[in-house]
Coordinates of C-alpha atoms and ligand atoms in Angstrom, one line a residue:
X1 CA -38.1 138.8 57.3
X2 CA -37.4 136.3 60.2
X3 CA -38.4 137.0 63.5
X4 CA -36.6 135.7 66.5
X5 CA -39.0 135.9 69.7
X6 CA -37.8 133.9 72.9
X7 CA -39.9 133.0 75.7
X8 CA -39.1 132.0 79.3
X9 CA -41.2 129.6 81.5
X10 CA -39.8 128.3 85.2
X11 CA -39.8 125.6 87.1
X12 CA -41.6 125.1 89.9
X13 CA -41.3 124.2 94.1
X14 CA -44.0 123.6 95.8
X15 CA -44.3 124.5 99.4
X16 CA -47.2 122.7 100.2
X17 CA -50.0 120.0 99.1
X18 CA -49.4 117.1 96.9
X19 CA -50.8 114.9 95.0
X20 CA -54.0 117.4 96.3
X21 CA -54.3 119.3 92.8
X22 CA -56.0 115.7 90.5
X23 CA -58.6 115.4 93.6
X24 CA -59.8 118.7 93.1
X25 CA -58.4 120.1 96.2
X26 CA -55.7 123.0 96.9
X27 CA -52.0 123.2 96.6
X28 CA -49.4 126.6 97.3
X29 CA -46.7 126.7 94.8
X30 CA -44.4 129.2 93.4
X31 CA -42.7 129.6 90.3
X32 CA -38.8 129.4 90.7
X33 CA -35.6 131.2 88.8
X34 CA -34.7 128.0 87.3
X35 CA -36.2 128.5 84.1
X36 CA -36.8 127.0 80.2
X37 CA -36.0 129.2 77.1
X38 CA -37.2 128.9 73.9
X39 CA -35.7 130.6 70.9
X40 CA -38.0 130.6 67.7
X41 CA -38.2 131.9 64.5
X42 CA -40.9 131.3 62.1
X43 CA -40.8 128.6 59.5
X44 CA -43.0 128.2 56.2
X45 CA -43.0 124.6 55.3
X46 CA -45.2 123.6 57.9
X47 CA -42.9 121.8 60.0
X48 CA -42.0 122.4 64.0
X49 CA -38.5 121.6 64.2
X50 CA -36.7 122.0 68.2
X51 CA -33.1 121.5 69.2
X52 CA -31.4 122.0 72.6
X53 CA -28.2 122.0 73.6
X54 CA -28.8 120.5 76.6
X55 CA -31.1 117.7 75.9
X56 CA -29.9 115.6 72.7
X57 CA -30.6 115.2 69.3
X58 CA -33.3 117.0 67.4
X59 CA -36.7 116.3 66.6
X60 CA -39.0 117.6 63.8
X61 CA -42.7 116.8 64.1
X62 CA -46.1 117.9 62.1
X63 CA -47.3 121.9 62.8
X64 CA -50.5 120.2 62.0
X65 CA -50.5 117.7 65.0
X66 CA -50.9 114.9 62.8
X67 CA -47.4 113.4 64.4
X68 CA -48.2 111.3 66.9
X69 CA -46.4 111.9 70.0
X70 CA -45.8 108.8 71.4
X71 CA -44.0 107.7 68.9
X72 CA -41.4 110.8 68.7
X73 CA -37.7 109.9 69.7
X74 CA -35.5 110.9 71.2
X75 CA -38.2 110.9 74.1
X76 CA -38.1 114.4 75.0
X77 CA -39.7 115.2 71.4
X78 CA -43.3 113.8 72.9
X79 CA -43.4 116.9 74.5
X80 CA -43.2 118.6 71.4
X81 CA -45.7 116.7 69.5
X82 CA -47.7 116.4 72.3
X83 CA -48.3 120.2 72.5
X84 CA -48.4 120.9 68.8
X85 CA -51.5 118.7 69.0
X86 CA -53.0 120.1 72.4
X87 CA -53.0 123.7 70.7
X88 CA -54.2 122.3 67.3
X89 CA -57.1 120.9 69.0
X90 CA -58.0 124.2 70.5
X91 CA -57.2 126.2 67.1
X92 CA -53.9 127.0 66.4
X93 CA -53.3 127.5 63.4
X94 CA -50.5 124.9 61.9
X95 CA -48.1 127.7 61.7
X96 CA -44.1 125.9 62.1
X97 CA -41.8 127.0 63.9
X98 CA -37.7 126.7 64.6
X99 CA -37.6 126.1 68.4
X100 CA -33.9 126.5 70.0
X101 CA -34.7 125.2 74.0
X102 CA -32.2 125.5 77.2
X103 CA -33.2 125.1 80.4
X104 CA -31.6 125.3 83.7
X105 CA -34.6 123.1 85.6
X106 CA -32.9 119.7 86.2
X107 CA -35.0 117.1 84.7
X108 CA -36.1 114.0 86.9
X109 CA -36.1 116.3 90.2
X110 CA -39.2 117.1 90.8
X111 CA -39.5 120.7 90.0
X112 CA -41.1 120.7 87.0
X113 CA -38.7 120.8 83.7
X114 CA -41.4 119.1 81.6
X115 CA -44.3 121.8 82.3
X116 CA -41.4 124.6 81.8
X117 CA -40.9 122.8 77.9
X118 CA -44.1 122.4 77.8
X119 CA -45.4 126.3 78.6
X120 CA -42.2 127.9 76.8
X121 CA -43.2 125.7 73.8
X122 CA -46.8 126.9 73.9
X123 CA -46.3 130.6 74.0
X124 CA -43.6 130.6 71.0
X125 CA -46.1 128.3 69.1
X126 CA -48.7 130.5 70.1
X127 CA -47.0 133.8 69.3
X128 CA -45.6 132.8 65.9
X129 CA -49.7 132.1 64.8
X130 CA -50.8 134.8 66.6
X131 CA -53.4 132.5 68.3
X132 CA -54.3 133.2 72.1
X133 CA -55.5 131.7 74.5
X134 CA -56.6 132.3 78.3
X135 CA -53.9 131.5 80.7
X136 CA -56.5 128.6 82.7
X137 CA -56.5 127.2 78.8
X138 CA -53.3 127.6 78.0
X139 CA -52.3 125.9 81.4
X140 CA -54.6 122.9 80.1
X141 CA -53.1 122.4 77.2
X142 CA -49.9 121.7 78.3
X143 CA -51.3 119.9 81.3
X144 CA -52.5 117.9 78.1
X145 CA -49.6 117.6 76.6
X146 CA -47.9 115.8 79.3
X147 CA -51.0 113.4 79.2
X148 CA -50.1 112.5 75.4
X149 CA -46.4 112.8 75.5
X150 CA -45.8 110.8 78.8
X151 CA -49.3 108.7 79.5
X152 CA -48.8 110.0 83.0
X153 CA -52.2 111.6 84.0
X154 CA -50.6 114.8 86.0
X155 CA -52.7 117.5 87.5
X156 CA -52.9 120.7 86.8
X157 CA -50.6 122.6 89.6
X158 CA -47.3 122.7 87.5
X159 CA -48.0 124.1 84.2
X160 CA -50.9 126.8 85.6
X161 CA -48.0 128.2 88.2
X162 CA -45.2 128.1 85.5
X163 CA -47.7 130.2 83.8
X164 CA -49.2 132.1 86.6
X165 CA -46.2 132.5 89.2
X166 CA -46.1 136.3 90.9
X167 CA -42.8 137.8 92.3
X168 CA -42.0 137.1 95.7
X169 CA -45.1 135.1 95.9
X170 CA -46.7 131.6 96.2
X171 CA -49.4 131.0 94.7
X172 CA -53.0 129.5 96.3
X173 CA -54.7 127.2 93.9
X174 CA -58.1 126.1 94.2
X175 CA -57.8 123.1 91.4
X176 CA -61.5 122.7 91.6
X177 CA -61.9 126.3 90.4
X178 CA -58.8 127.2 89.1
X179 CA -59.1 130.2 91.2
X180 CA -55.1 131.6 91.7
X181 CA -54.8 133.5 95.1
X182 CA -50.8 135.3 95.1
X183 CA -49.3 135.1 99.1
X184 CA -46.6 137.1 99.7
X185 CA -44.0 135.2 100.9
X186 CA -41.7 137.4 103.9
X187 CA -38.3 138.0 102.8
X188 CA -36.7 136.6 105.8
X189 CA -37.6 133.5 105.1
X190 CA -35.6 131.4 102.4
X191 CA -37.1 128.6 100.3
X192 CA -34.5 126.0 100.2
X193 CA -34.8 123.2 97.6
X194 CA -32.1 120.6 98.4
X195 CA -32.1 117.6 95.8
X196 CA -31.5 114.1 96.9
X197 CA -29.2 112.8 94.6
X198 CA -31.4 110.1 93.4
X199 CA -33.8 110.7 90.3
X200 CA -36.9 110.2 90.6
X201 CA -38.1 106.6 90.0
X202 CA -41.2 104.6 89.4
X203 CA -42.7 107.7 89.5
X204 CA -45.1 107.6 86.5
X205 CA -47.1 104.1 87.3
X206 CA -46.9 104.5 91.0
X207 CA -48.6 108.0 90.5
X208 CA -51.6 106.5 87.9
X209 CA -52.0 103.6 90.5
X210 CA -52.2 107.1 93.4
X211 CA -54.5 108.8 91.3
X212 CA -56.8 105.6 90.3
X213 CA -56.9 104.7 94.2
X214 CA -58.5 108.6 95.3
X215 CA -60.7 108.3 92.1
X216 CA -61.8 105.0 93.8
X217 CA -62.5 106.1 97.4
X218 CA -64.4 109.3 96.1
X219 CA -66.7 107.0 94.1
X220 CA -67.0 104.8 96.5
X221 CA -68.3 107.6 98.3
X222 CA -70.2 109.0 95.8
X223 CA -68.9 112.5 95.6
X224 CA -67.2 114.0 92.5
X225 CA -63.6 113.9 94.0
X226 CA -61.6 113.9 97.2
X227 CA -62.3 117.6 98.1
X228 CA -65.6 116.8 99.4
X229 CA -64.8 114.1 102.0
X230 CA -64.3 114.4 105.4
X231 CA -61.3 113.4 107.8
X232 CA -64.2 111.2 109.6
X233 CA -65.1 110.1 106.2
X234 CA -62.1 108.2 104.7
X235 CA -60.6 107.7 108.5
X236 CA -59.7 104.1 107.4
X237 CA -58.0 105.0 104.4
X238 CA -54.8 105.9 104.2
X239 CA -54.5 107.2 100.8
X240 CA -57.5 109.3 101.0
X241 CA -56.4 110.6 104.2
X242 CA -53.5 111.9 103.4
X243 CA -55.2 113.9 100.2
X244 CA -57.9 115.3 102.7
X245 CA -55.6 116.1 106.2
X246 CA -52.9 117.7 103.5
X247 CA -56.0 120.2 102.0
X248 CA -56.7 121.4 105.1
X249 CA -52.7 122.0 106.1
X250 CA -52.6 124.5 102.8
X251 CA -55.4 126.4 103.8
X252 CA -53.9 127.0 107.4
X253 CA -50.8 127.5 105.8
X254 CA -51.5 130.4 103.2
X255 CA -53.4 131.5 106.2
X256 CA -50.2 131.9 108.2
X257 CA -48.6 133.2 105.7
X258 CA -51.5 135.9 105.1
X259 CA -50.9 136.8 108.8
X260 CA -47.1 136.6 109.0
X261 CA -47.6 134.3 111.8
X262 CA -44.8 132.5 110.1
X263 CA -43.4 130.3 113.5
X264 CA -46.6 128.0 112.8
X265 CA -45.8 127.2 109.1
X266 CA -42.4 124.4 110.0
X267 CA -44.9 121.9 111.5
X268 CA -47.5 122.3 108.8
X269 CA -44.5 121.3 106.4
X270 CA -43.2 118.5 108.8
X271 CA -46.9 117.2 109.0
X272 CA -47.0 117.3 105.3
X273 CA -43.6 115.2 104.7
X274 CA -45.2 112.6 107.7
X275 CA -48.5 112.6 105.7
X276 CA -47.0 111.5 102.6
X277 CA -44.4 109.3 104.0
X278 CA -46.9 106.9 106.6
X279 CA -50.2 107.9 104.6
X280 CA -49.3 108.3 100.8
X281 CA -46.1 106.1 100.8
X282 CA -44.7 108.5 98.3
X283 CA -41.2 109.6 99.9
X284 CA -38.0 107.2 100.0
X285 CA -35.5 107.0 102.8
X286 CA -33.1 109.1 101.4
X287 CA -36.1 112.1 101.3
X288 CA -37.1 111.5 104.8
X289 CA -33.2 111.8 105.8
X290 CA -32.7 115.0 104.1
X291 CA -36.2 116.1 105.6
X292 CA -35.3 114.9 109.1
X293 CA -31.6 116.7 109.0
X294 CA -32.9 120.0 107.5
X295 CA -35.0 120.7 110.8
X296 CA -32.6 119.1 113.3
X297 CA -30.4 121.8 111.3
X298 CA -32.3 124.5 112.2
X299 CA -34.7 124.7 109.3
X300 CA -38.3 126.0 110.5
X301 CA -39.8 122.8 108.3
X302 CA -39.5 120.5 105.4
X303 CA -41.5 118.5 103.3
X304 CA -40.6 116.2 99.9
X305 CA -41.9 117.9 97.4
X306 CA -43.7 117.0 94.2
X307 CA -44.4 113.7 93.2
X308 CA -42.3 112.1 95.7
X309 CA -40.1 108.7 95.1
X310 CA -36.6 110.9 94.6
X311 CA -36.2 114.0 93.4
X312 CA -36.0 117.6 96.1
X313 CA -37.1 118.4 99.6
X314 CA -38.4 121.9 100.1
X315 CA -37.5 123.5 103.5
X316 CA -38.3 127.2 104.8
X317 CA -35.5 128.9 107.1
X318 CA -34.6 132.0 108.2
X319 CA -32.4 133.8 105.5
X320 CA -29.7 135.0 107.9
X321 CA -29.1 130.9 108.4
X322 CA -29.6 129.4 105.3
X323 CA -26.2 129.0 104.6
X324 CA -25.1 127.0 107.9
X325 CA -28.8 124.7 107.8
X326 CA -28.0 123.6 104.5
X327 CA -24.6 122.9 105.1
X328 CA -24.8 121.2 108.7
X329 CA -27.8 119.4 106.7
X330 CA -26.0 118.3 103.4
X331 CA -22.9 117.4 105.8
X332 CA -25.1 114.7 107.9
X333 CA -27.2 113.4 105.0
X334 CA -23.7 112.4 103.0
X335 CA -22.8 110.7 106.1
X336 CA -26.0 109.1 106.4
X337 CA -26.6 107.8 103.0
X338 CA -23.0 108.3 101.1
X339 CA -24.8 110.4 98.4
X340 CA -24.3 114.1 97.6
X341 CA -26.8 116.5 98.0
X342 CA -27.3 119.7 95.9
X343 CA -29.2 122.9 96.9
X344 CA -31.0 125.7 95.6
X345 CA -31.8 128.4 97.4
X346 CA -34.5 130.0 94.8
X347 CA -37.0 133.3 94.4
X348 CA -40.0 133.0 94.1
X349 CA -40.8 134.4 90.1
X350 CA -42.5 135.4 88.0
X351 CA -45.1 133.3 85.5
X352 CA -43.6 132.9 82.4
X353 CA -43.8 135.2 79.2
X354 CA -41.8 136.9 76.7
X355 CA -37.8 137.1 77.6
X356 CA -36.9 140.5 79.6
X357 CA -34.8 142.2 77.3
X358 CA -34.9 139.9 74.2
X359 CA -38.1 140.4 72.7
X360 CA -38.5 140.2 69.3
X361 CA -35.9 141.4 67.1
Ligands
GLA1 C1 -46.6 116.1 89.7 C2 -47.8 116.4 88.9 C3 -48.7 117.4 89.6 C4 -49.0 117.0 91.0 C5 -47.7 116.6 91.7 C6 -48.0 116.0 93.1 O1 -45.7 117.2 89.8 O2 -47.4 116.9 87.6 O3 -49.9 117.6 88.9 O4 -50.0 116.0 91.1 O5 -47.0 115.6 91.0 O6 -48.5 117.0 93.9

């Protein structure tokens, strides 16, 4: 009998803190209804084979994890290897699968297509060798997996809130812990994810060369990573600065939010965006435009968000306004920079798991 099970795993915005999560420190998230689905039936030769009909080609790799993933093309395959392995290093049985993936995260903007793969991936793998795993595990595997697909050594935040997201939430993330706190998020406020038009670029050696220069301070200071220093500490260093100033804006702003004192939260975000602009040198002139419009249109804040060098800015606004802010915003950024903005005004969702309605047949 052949099974058909599909799983669902979204994308991601986050509100507040990057580059944060690899030093140890704190980030506020939330899973968003842009989402990856995987289709998969089980297969008994021992091979994984995944097609999309939004990414091209198809690639067929190893259940046993012996492919290796760098070498998989078309590139998006890695991912696929790069999982299969992850899991067979923690288990798995090298059960195959028949993966069919869509997706409707936009790849190269910054809210997280690659950890959506990479979760939706997992669980069908996972559920078609009935092999488990707990979520904080499962969350570093794929976290994993984007190490060995990409070389790009991410953090943590993306795939544990694809996995973790709550309804009408963000999540607080203690990446030293791995401790998930759920905020509710008021309904009268909107997240607003406007994308920039331009790609994001550079992104993966500029963020190793990031990462390598916060690994350097916190040696030099002889402390396991960046969650331990002090502002007066690393006062002369920009880089570390930001990492430490942006941990303590997260913590005051899931504070807010915890208190509904949400008036405070726009400069917490604007702070943020100047952090990682002057401090981080992470944003792009097209970013800090669309930042800059979004609050002179009304928006109570907004921040790049994710990696930074292209890709989305995240803003928070009253519901009732959204639709004017955005496009007063969009309206002055084209004017500014010639380049088209597009928007998403997203809810905040739930982790991912098996699809509502389609389980399996
Ligand atoms: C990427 C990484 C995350 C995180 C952000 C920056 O999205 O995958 O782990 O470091 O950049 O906050």
């Amino acid at each position: 009998m052949v099974v058909l099970t599909a799983f669902r795993a979204p994308g991601r915005v986050n509100l507040i803190g990057d580059h944060t999560d690899y030093n140890e420190g704190f980030v506020l998230p939330l899973a968003i209804d842009l989402e990856c689905v995987v289709h998969a039936t089980v297969r008994t030769d021992g091979l994984v084979r995944a097609g999309s009909a939004d990414l091209r080609g198809e690639v067929e790799v190893a259940a046993d994890g012996s492919t290796e993933p760098a070498e998989v093309e078309p590139p998006w395959g890695r991912y696929v290897a790069g999982i299969v392995r992850t899991l067979k290093d923690r288990g798995r049985p090298p059960v195959g699968i028949d993966a069919r993936i869509s997706s409707t995260v936009p790849v190269g903007a910054g809210l997280s297509s690659s950890a959506a793969l990479e979760v939706g991936l997992a669980l069908a793998l996972c559920h078609a060798a009935g092999f488990e795993l707990p979520r904080v595990e499962l969350a570093r595997a794929c976290q994993e997996a984007e190490l060995v697909a990409t070389g790009v050594p991410v953090g943590i935040m993306d795939q544990l809130v694809s996995l973790s997201g709550k309804r009408g939430h963000a999540l607080l993330i203690d990446c030293r812990s791995l401790a998930v706190e759920p905020i509710p998020l008021p309904p009268r406020l909107a997240v607003v994810i406007v994308h920039s038009g331009v790609s994001r670029m550079l992104v993966d050696s500029a963020y190793a060369e990031r990462r390598h220069a916060c690994e350097q301070v916190a040696a030099r200071l002889g402390m396991p990573a960046l969650r331990d220093a002090t502002l007066e500490q690393v006062a002369e260093e920009p880089r570390a600065r930001h990492v430490v100033s942006e941990n303590a804006r997260v913590l005051e702003a899931a504070r807010l939010l915890s208190e509904g004192v949400t008036d405070e939260l726009g400069p917490l975000l604007n702070a943020s965006h100047a952090s990682l602009r002057d401090d981080f040198e992470v944003s792009t002139p097209e970013l800090d435009v669309l930042a800059d419009e979004l609050v002179a249109a009304g928006a109570l804040g907004a921040r790049l968000t994710g990696a930074g060098f292209g890709g989305c800015v995240v803003a928070l606004a009253a519901r009732e306004e959204v639709d004017a802010i955005v496009e007063r915003a969009t309206g002055r950024y084209a004017a500014r920079t010639g380049r088209r903005a597009r928007t998403f005004v997203c809810r905040p969702s739930d982790g991912a798991g098996p699809e509502q309605g389609r389980p399996g047949a």
